[in-house]
Coordinates of C-alpha atoms in Angstrom, one line a residue:
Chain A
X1 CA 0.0 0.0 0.0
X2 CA 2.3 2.6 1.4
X3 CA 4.5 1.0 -2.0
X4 CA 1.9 1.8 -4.1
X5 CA 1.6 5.7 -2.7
X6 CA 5.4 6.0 -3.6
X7 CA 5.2 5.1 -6.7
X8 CA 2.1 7.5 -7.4
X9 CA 3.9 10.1 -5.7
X10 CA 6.7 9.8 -7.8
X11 CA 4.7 9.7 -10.8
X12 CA 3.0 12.6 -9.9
X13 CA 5.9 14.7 -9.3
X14 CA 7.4 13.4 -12.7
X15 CA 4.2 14.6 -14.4
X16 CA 4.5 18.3 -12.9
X17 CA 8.1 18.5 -13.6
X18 CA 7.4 17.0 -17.3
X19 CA 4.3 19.6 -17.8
X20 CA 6.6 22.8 -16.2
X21 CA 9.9 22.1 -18.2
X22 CA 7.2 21.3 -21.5
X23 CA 5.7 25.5 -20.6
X24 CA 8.9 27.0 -20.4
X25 CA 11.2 25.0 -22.6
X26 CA 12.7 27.4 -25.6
X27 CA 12.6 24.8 -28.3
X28 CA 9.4 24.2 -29.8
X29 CA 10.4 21.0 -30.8
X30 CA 11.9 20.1 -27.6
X31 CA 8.2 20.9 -26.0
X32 CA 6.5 18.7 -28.8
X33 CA 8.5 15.5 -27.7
X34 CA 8.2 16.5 -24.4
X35 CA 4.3 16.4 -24.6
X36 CA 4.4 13.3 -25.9
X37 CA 6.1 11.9 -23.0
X38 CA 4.0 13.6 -20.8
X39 CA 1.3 11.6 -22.6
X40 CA 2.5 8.3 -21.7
X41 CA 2.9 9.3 -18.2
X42 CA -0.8 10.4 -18.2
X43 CA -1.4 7.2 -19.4
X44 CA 0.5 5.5 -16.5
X45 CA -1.9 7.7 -13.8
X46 CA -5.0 6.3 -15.7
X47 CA -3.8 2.7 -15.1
X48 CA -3.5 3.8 -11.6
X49 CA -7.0 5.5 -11.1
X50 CA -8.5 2.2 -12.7
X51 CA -9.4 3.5 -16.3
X52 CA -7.6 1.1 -19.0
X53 CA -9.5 2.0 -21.4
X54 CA -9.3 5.9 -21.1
X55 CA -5.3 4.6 -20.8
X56 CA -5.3 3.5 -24.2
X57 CA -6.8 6.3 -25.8
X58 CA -4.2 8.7 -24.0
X59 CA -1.5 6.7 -25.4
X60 CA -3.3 6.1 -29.0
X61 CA -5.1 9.8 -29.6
X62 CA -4.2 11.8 -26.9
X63 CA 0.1 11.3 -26.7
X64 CA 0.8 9.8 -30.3
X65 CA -1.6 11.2 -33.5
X66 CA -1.6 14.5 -31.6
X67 CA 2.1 14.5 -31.3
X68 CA 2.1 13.5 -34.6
X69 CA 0.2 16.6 -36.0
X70 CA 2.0 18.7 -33.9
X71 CA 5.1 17.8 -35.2
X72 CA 4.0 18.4 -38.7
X73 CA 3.9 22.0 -37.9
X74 CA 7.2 22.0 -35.9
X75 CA 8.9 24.1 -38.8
X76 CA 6.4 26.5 -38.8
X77 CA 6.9 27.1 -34.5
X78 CA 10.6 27.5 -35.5
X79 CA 10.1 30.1 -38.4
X80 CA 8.1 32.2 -35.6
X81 CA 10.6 31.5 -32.7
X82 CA 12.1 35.5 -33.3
X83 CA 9.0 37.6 -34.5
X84 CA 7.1 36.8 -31.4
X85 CA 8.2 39.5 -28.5
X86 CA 7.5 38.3 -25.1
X87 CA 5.2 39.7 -22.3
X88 CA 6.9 41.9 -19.6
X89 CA 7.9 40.1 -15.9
X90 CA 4.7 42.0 -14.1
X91 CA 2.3 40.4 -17.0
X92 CA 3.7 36.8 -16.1
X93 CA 3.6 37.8 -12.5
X94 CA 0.0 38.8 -12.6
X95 CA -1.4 35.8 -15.1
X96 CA 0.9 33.5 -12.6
X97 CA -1.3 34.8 -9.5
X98 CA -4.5 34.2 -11.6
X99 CA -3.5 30.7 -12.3
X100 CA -2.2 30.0 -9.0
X101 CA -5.7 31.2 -7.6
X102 CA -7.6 28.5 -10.5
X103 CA -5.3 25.7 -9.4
X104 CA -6.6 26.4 -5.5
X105 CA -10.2 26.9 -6.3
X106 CA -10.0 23.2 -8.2
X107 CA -7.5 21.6 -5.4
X108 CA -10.3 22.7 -2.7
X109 CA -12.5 20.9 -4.4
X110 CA -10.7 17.8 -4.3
X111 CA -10.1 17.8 -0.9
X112 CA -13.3 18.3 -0.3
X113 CA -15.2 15.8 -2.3
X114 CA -19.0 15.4 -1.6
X115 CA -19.9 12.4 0.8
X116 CA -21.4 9.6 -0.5
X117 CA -19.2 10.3 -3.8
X118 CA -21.9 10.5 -7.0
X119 CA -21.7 7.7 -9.3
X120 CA -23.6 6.1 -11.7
X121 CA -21.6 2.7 -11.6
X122 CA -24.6 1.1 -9.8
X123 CA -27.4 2.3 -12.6
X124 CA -24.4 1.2 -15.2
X125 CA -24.1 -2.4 -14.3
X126 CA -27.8 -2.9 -13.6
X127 CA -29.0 -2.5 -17.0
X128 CA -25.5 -4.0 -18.5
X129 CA -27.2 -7.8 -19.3
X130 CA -29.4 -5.7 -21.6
X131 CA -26.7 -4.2 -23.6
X132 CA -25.4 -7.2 -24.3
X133 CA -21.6 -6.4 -24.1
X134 CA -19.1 -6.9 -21.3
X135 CA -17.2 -4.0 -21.3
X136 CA -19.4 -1.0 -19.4
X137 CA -17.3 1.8 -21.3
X138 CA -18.3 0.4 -24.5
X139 CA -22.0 0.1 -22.9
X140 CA -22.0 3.9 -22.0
X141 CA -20.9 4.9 -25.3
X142 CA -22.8 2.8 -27.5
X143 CA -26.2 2.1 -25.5
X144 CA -27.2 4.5 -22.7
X145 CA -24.9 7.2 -24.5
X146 CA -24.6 6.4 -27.9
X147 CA -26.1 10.0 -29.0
X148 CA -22.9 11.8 -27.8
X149 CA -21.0 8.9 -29.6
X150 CA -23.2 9.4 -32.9
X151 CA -22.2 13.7 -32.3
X152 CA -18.9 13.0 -31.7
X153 CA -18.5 11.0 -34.9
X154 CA -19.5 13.8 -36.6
X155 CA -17.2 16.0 -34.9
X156 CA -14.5 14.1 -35.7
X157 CA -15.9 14.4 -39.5
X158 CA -16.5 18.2 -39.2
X159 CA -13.0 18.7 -38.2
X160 CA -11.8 17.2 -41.3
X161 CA -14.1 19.6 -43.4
X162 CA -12.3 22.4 -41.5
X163 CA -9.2 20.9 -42.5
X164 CA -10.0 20.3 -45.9
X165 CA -11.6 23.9 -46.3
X166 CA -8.3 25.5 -45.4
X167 CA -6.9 24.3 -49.0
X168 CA -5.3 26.8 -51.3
X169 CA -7.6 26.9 -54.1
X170 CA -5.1 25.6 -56.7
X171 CA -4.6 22.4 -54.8
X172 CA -8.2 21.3 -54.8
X173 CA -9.2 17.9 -55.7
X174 CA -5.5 17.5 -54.7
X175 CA -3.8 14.9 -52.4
X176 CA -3.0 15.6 -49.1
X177 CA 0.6 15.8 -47.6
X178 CA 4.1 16.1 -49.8
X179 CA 4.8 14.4 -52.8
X180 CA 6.2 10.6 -52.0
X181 CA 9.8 10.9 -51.6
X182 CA 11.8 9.9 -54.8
X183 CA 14.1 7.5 -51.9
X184 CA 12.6 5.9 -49.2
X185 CA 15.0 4.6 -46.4
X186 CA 15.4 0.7 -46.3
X187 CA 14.7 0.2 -42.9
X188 CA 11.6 2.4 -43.0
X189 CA 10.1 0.0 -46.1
X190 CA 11.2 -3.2 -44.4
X191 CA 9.0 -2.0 -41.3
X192 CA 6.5 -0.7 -43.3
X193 CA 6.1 -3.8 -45.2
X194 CA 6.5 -6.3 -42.0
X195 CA 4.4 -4.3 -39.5
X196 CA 1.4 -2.8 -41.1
X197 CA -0.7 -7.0 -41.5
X198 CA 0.3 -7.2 -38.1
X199 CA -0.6 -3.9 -37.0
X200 CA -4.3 -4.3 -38.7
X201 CA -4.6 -7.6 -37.0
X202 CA -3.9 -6.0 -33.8
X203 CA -6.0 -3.0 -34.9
X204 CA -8.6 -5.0 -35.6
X205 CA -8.7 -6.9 -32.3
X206 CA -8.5 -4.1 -29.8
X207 CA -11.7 -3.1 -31.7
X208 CA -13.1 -6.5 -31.1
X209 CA -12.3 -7.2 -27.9
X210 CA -13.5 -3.8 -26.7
X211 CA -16.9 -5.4 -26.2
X212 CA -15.9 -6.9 -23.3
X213 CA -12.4 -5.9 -22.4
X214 CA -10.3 -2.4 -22.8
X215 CA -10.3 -1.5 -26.1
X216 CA -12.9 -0.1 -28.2
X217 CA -13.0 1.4 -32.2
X218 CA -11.3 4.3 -30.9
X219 CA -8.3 3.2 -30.3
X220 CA -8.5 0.2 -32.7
X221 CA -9.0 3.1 -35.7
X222 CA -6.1 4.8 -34.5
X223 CA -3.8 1.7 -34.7
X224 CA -5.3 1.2 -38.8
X225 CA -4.8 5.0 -38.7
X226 CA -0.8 4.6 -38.2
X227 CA -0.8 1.9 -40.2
X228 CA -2.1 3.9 -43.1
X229 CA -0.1 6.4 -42.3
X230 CA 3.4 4.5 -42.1
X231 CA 2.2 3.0 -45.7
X232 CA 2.5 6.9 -46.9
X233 CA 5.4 7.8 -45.4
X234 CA 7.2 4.6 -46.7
X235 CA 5.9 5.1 -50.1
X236 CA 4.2 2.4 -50.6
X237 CA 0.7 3.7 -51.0
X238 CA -0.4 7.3 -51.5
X239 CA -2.8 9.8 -49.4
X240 CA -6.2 9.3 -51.8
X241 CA -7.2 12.7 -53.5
X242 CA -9.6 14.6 -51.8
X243 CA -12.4 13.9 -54.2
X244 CA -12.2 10.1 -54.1
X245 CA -15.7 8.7 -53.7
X246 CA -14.1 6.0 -52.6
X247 CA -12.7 7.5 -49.5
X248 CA -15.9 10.2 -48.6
X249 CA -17.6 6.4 -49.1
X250 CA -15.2 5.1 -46.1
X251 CA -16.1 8.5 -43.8
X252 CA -19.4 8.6 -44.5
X253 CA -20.4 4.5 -44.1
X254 CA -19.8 4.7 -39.8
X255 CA -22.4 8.2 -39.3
X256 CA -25.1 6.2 -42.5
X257 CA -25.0 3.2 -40.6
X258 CA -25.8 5.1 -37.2
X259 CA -28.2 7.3 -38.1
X260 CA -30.2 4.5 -39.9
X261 CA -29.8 2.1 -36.6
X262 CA -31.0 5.4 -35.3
X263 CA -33.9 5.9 -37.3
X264 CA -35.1 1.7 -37.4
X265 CA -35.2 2.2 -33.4
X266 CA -38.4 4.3 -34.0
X267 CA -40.1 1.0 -35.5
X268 CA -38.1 -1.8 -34.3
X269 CA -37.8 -0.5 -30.6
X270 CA -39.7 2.7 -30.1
X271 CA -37.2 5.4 -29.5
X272 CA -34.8 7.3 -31.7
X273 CA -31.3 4.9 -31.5
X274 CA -33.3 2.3 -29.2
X275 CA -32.0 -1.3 -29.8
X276 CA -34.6 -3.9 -30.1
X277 CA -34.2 -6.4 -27.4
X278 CA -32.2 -9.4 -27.8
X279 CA -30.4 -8.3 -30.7
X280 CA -28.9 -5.2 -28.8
X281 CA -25.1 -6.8 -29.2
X282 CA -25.1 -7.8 -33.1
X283 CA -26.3 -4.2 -33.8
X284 CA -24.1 -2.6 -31.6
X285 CA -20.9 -4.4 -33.0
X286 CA -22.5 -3.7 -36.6
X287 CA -22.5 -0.1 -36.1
X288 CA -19.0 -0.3 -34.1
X289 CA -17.6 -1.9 -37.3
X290 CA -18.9 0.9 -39.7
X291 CA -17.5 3.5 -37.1
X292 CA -14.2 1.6 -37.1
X293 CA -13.4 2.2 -40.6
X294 CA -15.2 6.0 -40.2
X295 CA -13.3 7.0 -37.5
X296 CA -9.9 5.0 -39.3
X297 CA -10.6 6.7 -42.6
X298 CA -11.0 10.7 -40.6
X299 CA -7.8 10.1 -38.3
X300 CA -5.7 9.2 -41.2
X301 CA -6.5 11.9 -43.4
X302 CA -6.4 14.4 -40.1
X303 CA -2.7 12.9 -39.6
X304 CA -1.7 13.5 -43.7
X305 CA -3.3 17.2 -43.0
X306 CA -5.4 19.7 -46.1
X307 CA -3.7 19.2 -50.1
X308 CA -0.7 20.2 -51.0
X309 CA -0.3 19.1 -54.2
X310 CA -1.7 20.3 -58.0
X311 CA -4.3 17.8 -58.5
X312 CA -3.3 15.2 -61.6
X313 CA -5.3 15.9 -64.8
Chain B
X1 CA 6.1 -24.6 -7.4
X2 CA 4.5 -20.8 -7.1
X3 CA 7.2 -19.6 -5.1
X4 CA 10.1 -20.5 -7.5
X5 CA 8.2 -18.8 -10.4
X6 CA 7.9 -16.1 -7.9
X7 CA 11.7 -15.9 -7.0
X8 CA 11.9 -16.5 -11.1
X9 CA 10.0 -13.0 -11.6
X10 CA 11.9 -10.9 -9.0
X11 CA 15.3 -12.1 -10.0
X12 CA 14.4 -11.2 -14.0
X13 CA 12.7 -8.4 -13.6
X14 CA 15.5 -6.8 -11.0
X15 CA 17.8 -8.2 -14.0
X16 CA 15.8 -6.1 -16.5
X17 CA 15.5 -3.0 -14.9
X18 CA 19.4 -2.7 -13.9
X19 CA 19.7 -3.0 -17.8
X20 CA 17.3 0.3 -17.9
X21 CA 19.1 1.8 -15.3
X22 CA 22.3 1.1 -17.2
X23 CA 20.8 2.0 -20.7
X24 CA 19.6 5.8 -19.4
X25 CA 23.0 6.5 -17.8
X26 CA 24.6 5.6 -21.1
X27 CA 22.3 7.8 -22.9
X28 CA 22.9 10.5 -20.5
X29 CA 26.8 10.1 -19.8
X30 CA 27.8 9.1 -23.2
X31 CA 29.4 11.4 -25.7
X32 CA 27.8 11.4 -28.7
X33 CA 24.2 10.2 -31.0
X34 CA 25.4 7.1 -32.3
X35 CA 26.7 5.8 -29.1
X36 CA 23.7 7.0 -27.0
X37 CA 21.6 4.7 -29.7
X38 CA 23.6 2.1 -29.0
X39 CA 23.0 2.6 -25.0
X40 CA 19.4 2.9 -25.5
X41 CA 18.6 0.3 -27.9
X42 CA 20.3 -2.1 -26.1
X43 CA 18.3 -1.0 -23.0
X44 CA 15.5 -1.4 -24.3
X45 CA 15.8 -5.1 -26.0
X46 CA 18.0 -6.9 -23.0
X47 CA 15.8 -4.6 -20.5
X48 CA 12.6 -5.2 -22.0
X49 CA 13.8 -8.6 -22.4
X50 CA 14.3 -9.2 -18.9
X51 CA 10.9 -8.0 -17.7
X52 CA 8.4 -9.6 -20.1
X53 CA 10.7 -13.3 -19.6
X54 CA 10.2 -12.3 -15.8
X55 CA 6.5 -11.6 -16.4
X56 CA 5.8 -14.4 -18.0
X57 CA 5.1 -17.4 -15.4
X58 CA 2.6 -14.8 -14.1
X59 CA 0.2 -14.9 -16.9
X60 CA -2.8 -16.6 -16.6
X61 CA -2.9 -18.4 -19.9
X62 CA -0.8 -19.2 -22.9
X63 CA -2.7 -16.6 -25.4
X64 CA -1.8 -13.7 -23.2
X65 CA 1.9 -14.9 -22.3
X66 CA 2.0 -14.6 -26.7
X67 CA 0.8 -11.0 -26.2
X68 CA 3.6 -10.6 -24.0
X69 CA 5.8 -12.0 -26.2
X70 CA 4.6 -9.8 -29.0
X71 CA 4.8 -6.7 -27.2
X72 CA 8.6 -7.1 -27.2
X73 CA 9.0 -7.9 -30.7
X74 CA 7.3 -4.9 -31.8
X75 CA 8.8 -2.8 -29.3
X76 CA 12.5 -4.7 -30.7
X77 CA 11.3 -4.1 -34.7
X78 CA 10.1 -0.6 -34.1
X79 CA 13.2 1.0 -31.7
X80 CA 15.6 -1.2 -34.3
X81 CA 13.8 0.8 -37.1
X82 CA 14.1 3.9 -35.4
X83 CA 17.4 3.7 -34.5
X84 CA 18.5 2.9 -38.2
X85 CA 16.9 6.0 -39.3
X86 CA 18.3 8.2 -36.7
X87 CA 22.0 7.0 -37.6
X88 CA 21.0 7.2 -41.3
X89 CA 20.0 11.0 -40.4
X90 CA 23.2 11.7 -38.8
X91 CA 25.4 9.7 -41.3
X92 CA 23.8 12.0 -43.9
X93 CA 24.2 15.4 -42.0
X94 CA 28.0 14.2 -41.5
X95 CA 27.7 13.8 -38.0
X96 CA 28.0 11.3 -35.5
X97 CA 31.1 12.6 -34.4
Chain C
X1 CA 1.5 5.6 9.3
X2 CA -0.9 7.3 7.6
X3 CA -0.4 9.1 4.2
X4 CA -2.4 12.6 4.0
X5 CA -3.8 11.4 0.5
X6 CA -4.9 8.6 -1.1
X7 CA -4.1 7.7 -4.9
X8 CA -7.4 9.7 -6.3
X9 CA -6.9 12.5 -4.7
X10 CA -3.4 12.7 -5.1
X11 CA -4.2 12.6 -8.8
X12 CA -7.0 15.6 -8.5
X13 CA -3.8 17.6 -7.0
X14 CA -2.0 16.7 -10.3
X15 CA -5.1 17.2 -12.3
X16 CA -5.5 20.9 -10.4
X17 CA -1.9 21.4 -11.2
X18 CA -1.8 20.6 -14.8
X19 CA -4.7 23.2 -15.5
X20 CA -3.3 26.0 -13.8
X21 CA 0.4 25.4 -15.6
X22 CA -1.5 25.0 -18.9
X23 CA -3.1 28.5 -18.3
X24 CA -0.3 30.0 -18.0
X25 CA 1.4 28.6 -20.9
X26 CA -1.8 29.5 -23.1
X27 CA -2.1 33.3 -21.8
X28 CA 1.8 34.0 -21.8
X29 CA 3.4 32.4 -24.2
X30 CA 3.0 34.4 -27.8
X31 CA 3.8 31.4 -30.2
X32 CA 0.6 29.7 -31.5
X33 CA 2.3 25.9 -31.2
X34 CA 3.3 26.4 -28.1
X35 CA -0.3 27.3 -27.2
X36 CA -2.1 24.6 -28.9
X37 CA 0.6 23.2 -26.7
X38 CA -1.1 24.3 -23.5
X39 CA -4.4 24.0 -24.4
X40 CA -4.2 20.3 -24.6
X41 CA -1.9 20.2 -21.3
X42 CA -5.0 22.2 -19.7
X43 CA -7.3 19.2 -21.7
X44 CA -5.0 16.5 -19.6
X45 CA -5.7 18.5 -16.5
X46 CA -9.3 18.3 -17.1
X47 CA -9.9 15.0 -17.9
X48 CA -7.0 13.7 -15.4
X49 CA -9.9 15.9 -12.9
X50 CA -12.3 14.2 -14.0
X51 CA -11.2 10.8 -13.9
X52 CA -10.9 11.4 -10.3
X53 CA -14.9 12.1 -10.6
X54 CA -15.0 8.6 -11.9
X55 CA -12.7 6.7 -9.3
X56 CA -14.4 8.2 -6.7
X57 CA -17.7 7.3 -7.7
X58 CA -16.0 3.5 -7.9
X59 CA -18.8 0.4 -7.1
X60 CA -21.1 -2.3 -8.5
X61 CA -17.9 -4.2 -9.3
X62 CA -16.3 -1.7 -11.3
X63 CA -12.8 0.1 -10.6
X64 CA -15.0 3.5 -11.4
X65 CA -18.1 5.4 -12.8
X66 CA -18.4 4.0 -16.0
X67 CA -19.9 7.7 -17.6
X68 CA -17.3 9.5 -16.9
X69 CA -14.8 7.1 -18.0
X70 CA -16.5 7.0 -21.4
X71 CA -17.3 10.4 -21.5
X72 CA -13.4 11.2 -21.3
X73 CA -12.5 9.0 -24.2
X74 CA -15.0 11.1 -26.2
X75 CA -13.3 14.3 -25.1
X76 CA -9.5 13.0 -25.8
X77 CA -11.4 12.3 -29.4
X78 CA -12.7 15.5 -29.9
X79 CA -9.3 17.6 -28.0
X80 CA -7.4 15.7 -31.0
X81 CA -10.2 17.0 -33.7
X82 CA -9.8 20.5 -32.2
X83 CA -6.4 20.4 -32.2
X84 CA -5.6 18.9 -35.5
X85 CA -8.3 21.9 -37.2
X86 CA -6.1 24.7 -35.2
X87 CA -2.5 23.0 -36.4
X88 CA -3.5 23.4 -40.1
X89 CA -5.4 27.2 -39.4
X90 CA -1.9 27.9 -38.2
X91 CA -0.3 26.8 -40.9
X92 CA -1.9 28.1 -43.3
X93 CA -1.9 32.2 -41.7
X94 CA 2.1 31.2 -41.8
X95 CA 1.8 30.5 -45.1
X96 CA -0.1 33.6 -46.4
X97 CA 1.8 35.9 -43.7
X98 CA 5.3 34.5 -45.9
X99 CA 3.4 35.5 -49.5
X100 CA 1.7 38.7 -48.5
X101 CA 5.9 39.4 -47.4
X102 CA 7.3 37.7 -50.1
X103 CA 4.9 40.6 -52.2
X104 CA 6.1 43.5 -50.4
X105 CA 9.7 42.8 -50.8
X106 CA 9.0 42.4 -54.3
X107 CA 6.5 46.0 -54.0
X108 CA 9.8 48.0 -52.7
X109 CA 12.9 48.8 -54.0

């Protein structure tokens, strides 16, 4: 027990000193990798607070494609490094005060949680048999839930749009990212080549055993995601133009199949996105699978970014 | 029978992390990039190593002793990748010095 | 002995912590990377708060509250979203801040 504090309290103090020296490091690149260790050591305190699955979409999502976008402008913080001037010592001094005050307010609030704690693990696991699935994340956000999973589909979708939108008009219809480069390294094609069946199969099965274990399309579409991705960088395959139907088939399919699960509930179950009885699971892992390649399909083209090329005649 | 593979943990997994221990003071002390890799690759193979082998009589079935397994393989292809590219980098750029 | 803390609250200190660093990076650091920067370290400290929420509310069987849990993966989703859409907004003011310069060198003598 008292073990188990030390190594918290050692974790804890690492994150702090990782999140301080991430603030006020010069190099922007520097901070970039630094976040991304700071992610896995997030990802370390969710183990400990008993959230796996939030755990592996810190390391997934949260530490690695958002490093990953982040470093793809890491050029752009450097060019800026010299225009920006920086605020005066009595500014800091004042915004430090302010942010000292917001970390109290929230600190007092910890140490004085309300008795008995609120929760809604009792209500979860009650109605869990009806669901169908083992796993009561994957319960919250497909069954009782599965509206702000259906939104945050779309979200996800929305922020592509944004992305795409920000194309300079001559490199509409376009591919995304840099041109494949003319030499790839060897190593990089060799791991390309070996790791991405492996790293499907592995995609594929945190997706499936995220009905009753940790793991869940989220992070399973981020694996594929990577995958994708590593194929581009190596060389191997290239980012799909813009205008593919192809591909707005792959981001559309996971929001279609939702929204007509969604709709069938009116008749089948009488509610908007209300699962008939008994067949609750197979629907849910139908519309899981459609989400899987949504979500895999939006994450990749987030990670290769708006077009940057002419597009071919 | 429980407490051997018990003793068998400890002893690896004390085994793997002096090879951490020994692989981050390399990449701190050592002088330049390519030797650094060298520190922290080997760190993370024979250290990793260490710990999964130690971890392994502790698993509950054979299917998730072969996760185990796999974990270090990737973790061996991907920092043996990396590291390649790293030294390629510095080959290029005429360092290495 | 007694500690003063047990693990989920020592991890609402840290969550407390982490927004109130992230703050301060947002409002005083001028560079927009390093801001997107601190916005997500103040999205950690949230959801890191939050997850405390969850643990506390641990029971049925479960190691916590289920809806929070869940509802924290779809926040980490969305965070990414957010910040991949402000990455490439960035870039591209960088990259019509270099024309429109690139067109008054060429304007002047």
């Amino acid at each position: 027990m008292i073990l188990a504090l030390l190594f918290d309290t050692l974790l804890a103090v690492a994150m702090i000193v990782v999140a301080v020296w991430m603030i006020s490091v010069k190099n922007a690149f520097a901070a970039i990798i630094d976040f991304m260790v700071f992610g896995l050591l997030l990802a370390l305190a969710w183990l400990r607070i008993e959230a796996p699955d939030v755990g592996l979409t810190e390391i997934a999502i949260g530490s690695g494609a958002t490093g990953v976008i982040l470093l793809r402008a890491r050029g752009l913080a450097r060019d800026r490094d010299e225009m920006s001037a920086t605020p005066s010592i009595g500014f800091k001094i004042l915004v430090g005060a302010l942010c000292g005050g917001v970390t109290l307010g929230l600190a007092a609030l910890v140490l004085m949680p309300p008795d008995p704690a609120p929760t809604l693990a009792y209500a979860a696991a009650e109605n869990l048999h009806l669901t169908g699935v083992g796993n009561p994340i994957t319960a919250v956000l497909m069954a009782y839930r599965a509206f702000d999973t259906f939104l945050e589909t779309v979200v996800v979708l929305l922020a592509l749009l944004g992305v795409w939108s920000l194309t300079p008009d001559r490199f509409w219809g376009g591919r995304p990212g840099p041109a494949p480069a003319a030499s790839v390294p060897a190593p990089l094609t060799f791991l390309a080549q070996w790791l991405v069946p492996l790293g499907v199969l592995i995609g594929i099965y945190i997706f499936w055993i995220g009905a009753d274990e940790p793991g869940g399309k989220f992070q399973g579409a981020t694996i594929l995601a990577a995958m994708w991705v590593l194929l581009m960088m190596a060389g191997l395959t290239d980012a799909p133009p813009v205008t593919s139907r192809r591909l707005r088939a792959a981001l559309l399919v996971g929001p279609a199949v939702f929204m007509a699960v969604g709709i069938a509930g009116f008749w089948l179950a009488g509610d908007f996105l209300a699962y008939p009885p008994d067949f609750a699971k197979p629907v849910i892992i139908v519309i899981e699978a459609a989400m899987l390649i949504s979500v895999a399909a939006a994450l990749g083209m987030l990670l290769a970014g708006p077009p940057m090329r002419e597009s071919e005649p | 029978m429980s407490l051997i593979l018990d003793l068998f943990t400890i002893v690896c997994v004390a085994i793997g992390l002096i090879f951490f221990a020994a692989g981050t003071t390399g990449l701190l002390r050592f002088p330049d990039a390519l030797t650094r890799l060298h520190a922290l690759t080997k760190a993370d193979n024979l250290g990793l190593g260490f710990v999964v082998l130690g971890l392994l009589p502790q698993t509950g079935s054979l299917f998730d002793a072969l996760k185990l397994v796999l974990v270090w393989m990737l973790v061996q292809f991907a920092g043996a990748t990396g590291a390649q590219l790293v030294a390629m980098v510095l080959r290029k750029e005429g360092g290495g010095k | 002995m007694t500690f003063p803390f047990d693990t989920a609250t020592l991890y609402g200190l840290v969550g407390a912590l982490l927004i109130g660093i992230g703050l301060f990076g947002l409002i005083v650091d001028p560079k927009p990377i390093r801001k997107i920067l601190a916005f997500n370290l103040i999205g950690a400290g949230v959801f890191l708060f939050f997850g405390v929420v969850a643990k506390r509310g641990a029971g049925a069987g479960f190691g916590g509250d289920p809806i929070p849990q869940a509802l924290v993966i779809t926040g980490i989703v969305v965070a990414f979203s957010a910040t991949a859409l402000a990455v490439t907004l960035v870039q591209r003011l960088s990259q019509e801040e270099a024309a429109a310069s690139d067109a008054d060198g060429k304007d002047r003598p």
